[in-house]
């Protein structure tokens, strides 16, 4: 049985809340799951300027959509500077994300593939 995810969330308000948490965290980041269903998971992640999410494995299928600020997504395939409104399919390989300025992005992962 799938959880009831039919409530509305304001991503702008959550972005501000998470950025405030990130600014107070030693890691310079904060995140929250905004949707978790049978086949899809979405998380809102925030990073303060200069913070890097170290290289990590990629899920088989995922996208990153920048909501605020700017980030660089880097992998062996290349490096991409992403700005508000940019949506990118994450290459299915190890990658890192670095915030050029305080940033928030929506990570969408398809969970029915491995």
XYZ file of N, CA, C and O in Angstrom:
456
model
N 0.843 -1.185 0.000
C 0.000 0.000 0.000
C 0.885 1.244 0.000
O 1.842 1.334 0.751
N 0.542 2.198 -0.844
C 1.321 3.424 -0.957
C 0.847 4.435 0.086
O -0.336 4.549 0.366
N 1.797 5.172 0.643
C 1.464 6.223 1.615
C 0.669 7.328 0.935
O 0.800 7.558 -0.263
N -0.147 8.017 1.720
C -0.928 9.131 1.197
C -0.024 10.346 1.065
O 0.413 10.918 2.052
N 0.309 10.708 -0.170
C 1.177 11.854 -0.448
C 0.396 12.969 -1.124
O 0.944 13.739 -1.888
N -0.901 13.060 -0.855
C -1.752 13.995 -1.584
C -1.760 15.406 -0.999
O -2.482 16.249 -1.484
N -0.975 15.670 0.039
C -0.964 17.013 0.607
C -0.070 17.942 -0.223
O 0.795 17.513 -0.958
N -0.318 19.222 -0.081
C 0.424 20.240 -0.821
C 1.580 20.750 0.027
O 1.448 20.926 1.234
N 2.715 20.973 -0.625
C 3.870 21.558 0.046
C 4.310 22.787 -0.734
O 4.283 22.785 -1.953
N 4.724 23.815 -0.015
C 5.244 25.006 -0.661
C 6.764 24.897 -0.688
O 7.421 25.000 0.352
N 7.327 24.662 -1.866
C 8.771 24.463 -1.972
C 9.557 25.736 -1.666
O 10.688 25.661 -1.191
N 8.965 26.895 -1.934
C 9.637 28.155 -1.601
C 9.839 28.299 -0.108
O 10.928 28.651 0.357
N 8.797 28.006 0.663
C 8.902 28.092 2.122
C 9.869 27.043 2.660
O 10.688 27.333 3.536
N 9.778 25.829 2.144
C 10.671 24.767 2.593
C 12.124 25.084 2.228
O 13.044 24.813 3.005
N 12.345 25.692 1.069
C 13.690 26.100 0.662
C 14.288 27.052 1.689
O 15.434 26.878 2.123
N 13.528 28.055 2.087
C 14.037 29.030 3.067
C 14.336 28.355 4.404
O 15.370 28.625 5.028
N 13.459 27.466 4.839
C 13.661 26.744 6.092
C 14.938 25.894 6.029
O 15.761 25.906 6.946
N 15.110 25.166 4.929
C 16.276 24.301 4.799
C 17.564 25.098 4.610
O 18.621 24.707 5.120
N 17.506 26.219 3.887
C 18.705 27.054 3.751
C 19.135 27.604 5.108
O 20.328 27.671 5.404
N 18.179 27.986 5.936
C 18.522 28.450 7.282
C 19.182 27.340 8.089
O 20.159 27.582 8.810
N 18.678 26.109 7.969
C 19.307 24.976 8.652
C 20.712 24.738 8.109
O 21.648 24.488 8.873
N 20.871 24.802 6.782
C 22.179 24.577 6.168
C 23.186 25.623 6.632
O 24.350 25.305 6.885
N 22.748 26.871 6.739
C 23.649 27.951 7.171
C 24.132 27.736 8.602
O 25.204 28.189 8.974
N 23.327 27.028 9.409
C 23.717 26.759 10.792
C 24.395 25.416 10.988
O 24.846 25.100 12.090
N 24.495 24.630 9.931
C 25.083 23.290 10.041
C 26.557 23.306 9.659
O 26.956 24.013 8.732
N 27.364 22.526 10.360
C 28.789 22.416 10.030
C 29.000 21.897 8.613
O 29.955 22.272 7.946
N 28.098 21.050 8.153
C 28.214 20.463 6.817
C 27.852 21.445 5.711
O 28.191 21.226 4.546
N 27.112 22.514 6.065
C 26.680 23.484 5.061
C 25.554 22.971 4.183
O 25.318 23.503 3.101
N 24.846 21.941 4.653
C 23.746 21.416 3.844
C 22.606 20.924 4.707
O 22.761 20.629 5.891
N 21.437 20.844 4.080
C 20.233 20.316 4.727
C 19.334 19.767 3.627
O 19.408 20.214 2.473
N 18.502 18.792 3.982
C 17.636 18.167 2.991
C 16.373 17.640 3.655
O 16.340 17.413 4.865
N 15.354 17.431 2.828
C 14.100 16.858 3.305
C 13.434 16.121 2.144
O 13.457 16.605 1.005
N 12.885 14.960 2.413
C 12.110 14.239 1.400
C 10.776 14.942 1.248
O 10.073 15.161 2.230
N 10.427 15.309 0.018
C 9.157 15.999 -0.214
C 8.110 15.064 -0.811
O 6.919 15.359 -0.769
N 8.555 13.942 -1.383
C 7.620 12.955 -1.916
C 8.298 11.591 -1.934
O 9.456 11.475 -2.345
N 7.581 10.580 -1.494
C 8.098 9.224 -1.553
C 6.944 8.295 -1.903
O 6.037 8.094 -1.100
N 6.972 7.791 -3.119
C 5.929 6.897 -3.586
C 6.496 5.543 -3.952
O 7.638 5.211 -3.625
N 5.724 4.774 -4.652
C 6.144 3.428 -5.041
C 7.277 3.468 -6.065
O 8.191 2.653 -6.025
N 7.224 4.386 -7.016
C 8.183 4.427 -8.115
C 9.009 5.703 -8.182
O 9.885 5.818 -9.029
N 8.704 6.656 -7.323
C 9.323 7.969 -7.425
C 9.631 8.512 -6.038
O 8.834 8.368 -5.115
N 10.805 9.131 -5.919
C 11.177 9.804 -4.679
C 11.727 11.170 -5.045
O 12.490 11.304 -6.006
N 11.327 12.188 -4.274
C 11.838 13.539 -4.488
C 12.335 14.102 -3.169
O 11.686 13.958 -2.133
N 13.494 14.742 -3.238
C 14.069 15.379 -2.064
C 14.486 16.792 -2.427
O 14.955 17.046 -3.541
N 14.309 17.697 -1.495
C 14.771 19.067 -1.642
C 16.074 19.169 -0.867
O 16.117 18.843 0.325
N 17.134 19.545 -1.542
C 18.451 19.674 -0.929
C 18.904 21.117 -0.996
O 18.659 21.800 -2.001
N 19.585 21.563 0.054
C 20.140 22.912 0.076
C 21.620 22.830 0.453
O 22.020 22.003 1.273
N 22.410 23.684 -0.184
C 23.845 23.784 0.087
C 24.208 25.255 0.217
O 23.727 26.081 -0.561
N 25.078 25.573 1.160
C 25.559 26.951 1.256
C 26.691 27.153 0.252
O 27.303 26.195 -0.233
N 26.970 28.401 -0.067
C 28.006 28.742 -1.051
C 29.323 28.047 -0.716
O 29.772 28.080 0.431
N 29.903 27.387 -1.725
C 31.180 26.715 -1.553
C 31.091 25.292 -1.028
O 32.091 24.580 -1.018
N 29.917 24.862 -0.597
C 29.752 23.508 -0.076
C 29.709 22.504 -1.221
O 29.072 22.742 -2.249
N 30.381 21.377 -1.032
C 30.397 20.317 -2.032
C 29.827 19.033 -1.446
O 30.174 18.652 -0.326
N 28.956 18.403 -2.202
C 28.562 17.029 -1.904
C 29.597 16.178 -2.622
O 29.657 16.184 -3.860
N 30.430 15.492 -1.860
C 31.531 14.723 -2.439
C 31.020 13.709 -3.458
O 29.834 13.350 -3.461
N 31.924 13.258 -4.298
C 31.570 12.305 -5.338
C 30.848 11.102 -4.726
O 31.262 10.569 -3.701
N 29.764 10.721 -5.363
C 28.946 9.603 -4.889
C 28.310 8.902 -6.085
O 28.269 9.453 -7.182
N 27.815 7.687 -5.857
C 27.169 6.923 -6.920
C 25.851 7.562 -7.315
O 25.188 8.204 -6.504
N 25.477 7.351 -8.549
C 24.226 7.871 -9.082
C 23.185 6.764 -9.130
O 23.514 5.617 -9.444
N 21.933 7.103 -8.837
C 20.885 6.114 -9.078
C 20.759 5.887 -10.585
O 21.222 6.714 -11.379
N 20.150 4.795 -11.008
C 20.045 4.508 -12.446
C 19.339 5.601 -13.248
O 19.680 5.837 -14.396
N 18.348 6.277 -12.635
C 17.634 7.334 -13.349
C 17.231 8.414 -12.348
O 16.516 8.146 -11.390
N 17.721 9.643 -12.590
C 17.439 10.754 -11.679
C 17.604 12.077 -12.411
O 18.311 12.169 -13.406
N 16.941 13.107 -11.884
C 17.097 14.464 -12.398
C 17.390 15.410 -11.249
O 17.048 15.152 -10.098
N 18.022 16.525 -11.596
C 18.300 17.597 -10.657
C 17.714 18.869 -11.257
O 18.002 19.195 -12.410
N 16.876 19.568 -10.486
C 16.274 20.824 -10.935
C 16.621 21.906 -9.929
O 16.277 21.807 -8.745
N 17.313 22.938 -10.400
C 17.721 24.033 -9.522
C 16.530 24.970 -9.297
O 15.901 25.442 -10.243
N 16.256 25.237 -8.021
C 15.169 26.143 -7.645
C 15.698 27.518 -7.267
O 15.034 28.524 -7.493
N 16.898 27.546 -6.670
C 17.471 28.814 -6.206
C 18.990 28.696 -6.210
O 19.530 27.624 -5.937
N 19.676 29.790 -6.517
C 21.130 29.788 -6.521
C 21.684 29.082 -7.744
O 21.000 28.924 -8.752
N 22.940 28.654 -7.659
C 23.555 27.932 -8.775
C 24.494 26.866 -8.236
O 25.094 27.022 -7.168
N 24.595 25.788 -9.002
C 25.436 24.663 -8.619
C 26.205 24.164 -9.841
O 25.828 24.433 -10.980
N 27.262 23.421 -9.577
C 27.981 22.702 -10.628
C 27.809 21.224 -10.345
O 28.046 20.767 -9.224
N 27.373 20.480 -11.342
C 27.309 19.030 -11.268
C 28.486 18.521 -12.088
O 28.640 18.909 -13.249
N 29.337 17.698 -11.480
C 30.546 17.226 -12.150
C 30.624 15.712 -12.111
O 30.312 15.091 -11.099
N 31.036 15.138 -13.235
C 31.258 13.696 -13.339
C 32.412 13.472 -14.307
O 32.962 14.430 -14.857
N 32.760 12.226 -14.535
C 33.813 11.922 -15.501
C 33.408 12.369 -16.903
O 34.257 12.678 -17.740
N 32.089 12.455 -17.141
C 31.563 12.848 -18.454
C 31.728 14.345 -18.719
O 31.797 14.783 -19.855
N 31.747 15.146 -17.648
C 31.860 16.589 -17.815
C 31.420 17.333 -16.577
O 31.158 16.739 -15.529
N 31.304 18.655 -16.708
C 30.839 19.511 -15.617
C 29.832 20.501 -16.187
O 30.033 21.032 -17.291
N 28.750 20.719 -15.441
C 27.678 21.583 -15.918
C 27.326 22.590 -14.833
O 27.120 22.220 -13.683
N 27.269 23.867 -15.206
C 26.794 24.916 -14.302
C 25.290 25.042 -14.495
O 24.821 25.243 -15.620
N 24.570 24.927 -13.402
C 23.109 24.940 -13.453
C 22.569 26.098 -12.626
O 23.079 26.391 -11.541
N 21.523 26.736 -13.142
C 20.940 27.937 -12.543
C 19.443 27.738 -12.344
O 18.864 26.781 -12.863
N 18.769 28.661 -11.621
C 17.340 28.492 -11.366
C 16.547 28.199 -12.646
O 16.737 28.856 -13.669
N 15.746 27.164 -12.575
C 14.935 26.743 -13.710
C 15.585 25.648 -14.536
O 14.912 24.982 -15.321
N 16.896 25.440 -14.378
C 17.572 24.387 -15.134
C 17.205 23.016 -14.576
O 17.193 22.805 -13.362
N 16.942 22.095 -15.481
C 16.629 20.701 -15.153
C 17.590 19.839 -15.951
O 17.728 20.008 -17.163
N 18.253 18.907 -15.266
C 19.224 18.054 -15.938
C 19.071 16.615 -15.494
O 18.902 16.351 -14.299
N 19.139 15.703 -16.456
C 19.226 14.283 -16.127
C 20.633 14.035 -15.586
O 21.621 14.440 -16.209
N 20.725 13.414 -14.442
C 22.021 13.149 -13.834
C 22.665 11.957 -14.549
O 22.037 10.906 -14.680
N 23.899 12.119 -15.009
C 24.563 10.986 -15.674
C 24.625 9.784 -14.725
O 24.879 9.961 -13.527
N 24.394 8.575 -15.243
C 24.387 7.385 -14.378
C 25.807 6.932 -14.036
O 26.245 5.846 -14.391
N 26.543 7.813 -13.383
C 27.922 7.536 -12.964
C 28.229 8.370 -11.736
O 27.453 9.259 -11.358
N 29.352 8.107 -11.106
C 29.726 8.870 -9.918
C 29.788 10.363 -10.263
O 30.232 10.731 -11.351
N 29.336 11.190 -9.332
C 29.295 12.626 -9.576
C 29.360 13.380 -8.251
O 29.184 12.790 -7.185
N 29.602 14.667 -8.346
C 29.584 15.552 -7.179
C 28.772 16.795 -7.527
O 28.532 17.082 -8.699
N 28.361 17.515 -6.489
C 27.615 18.764 -6.675
C 28.249 19.818 -5.773
O 28.474 19.569 -4.587
N 28.549 20.986 -6.350
C 29.136 22.098 -5.601
C 28.266 23.334 -5.782
O 27.885 23.663 -6.908
N 27.975 24.019 -4.685
C 27.181 25.251 -4.746
C 28.086 26.441 -5.006
O 29.044 26.670 -4.272
N 27.782 27.198 -6.067
C 28.507 28.442 -6.337
C 28.037 29.537 -5.382
O 28.783 30.444 -5.051
N 26.778 29.456 -4.997
C 26.156 30.381 -4.040
C 25.140 29.552 -3.271
O 24.887 28.409 -3.625
N 24.560 30.110 -2.209
C 23.531 29.358 -1.492
C 22.519 28.847 -2.509
O 22.040 29.618 -3.355
N 22.222 27.565 -2.453
C 21.420 26.955 -3.515
C 20.439 25.928 -2.965
O 20.667 25.324 -1.905
N 19.370 25.732 -3.722
C 18.378 24.701 -3.427
C 18.051 23.988 -4.725
O 17.900 24.627 -5.766
N 17.951 22.652 -4.651
C 17.590 21.901 -5.840
C 16.732 20.705 -5.478
O 16.804 20.178 -4.371
N 15.900 20.337 -6.426
C 14.989 19.212 -6.272
C 15.612 18.009 -6.970
O 15.912 18.060 -8.161
N 15.810 16.950 -6.207
C 16.349 15.707 -6.737
C 15.189 14.730 -6.901
O 14.457 14.470 -5.942
N 14.999 14.228 -8.110
C 13.941 13.273 -8.398
C 14.584 11.962 -8.814
O 15.425 11.940 -9.717
N 14.202 10.882 -8.136
C 14.791 9.568 -8.377
C 13.692 8.558 -8.688
O 12.708 8.451 -7.953
N 13.885 7.827 -9.758
C 12.997 6.713 -10.081
C 13.466 5.510 -9.253
O 14.617 5.114 -9.328
N 12.559 4.950 -8.465
C 12.955 3.934 -7.502
C 12.647 2.497 -7.944
O 13.016 1.567 -7.245
N 12.030 2.314 -9.086
C 11.660 0.946 -9.495
C 12.689 0.308 -10.410
O 12.436 -0.719 -11.022
N 13.873 0.903 -10.503
C 14.958 0.340 -11.305
C 16.190 0.210 -10.416
O 16.326 0.899 -9.421
N 17.069 -0.687 -10.779
C 18.291 -0.828 -9.983
C 19.501 -0.984 -10.879
O 19.412 -1.113 -12.060
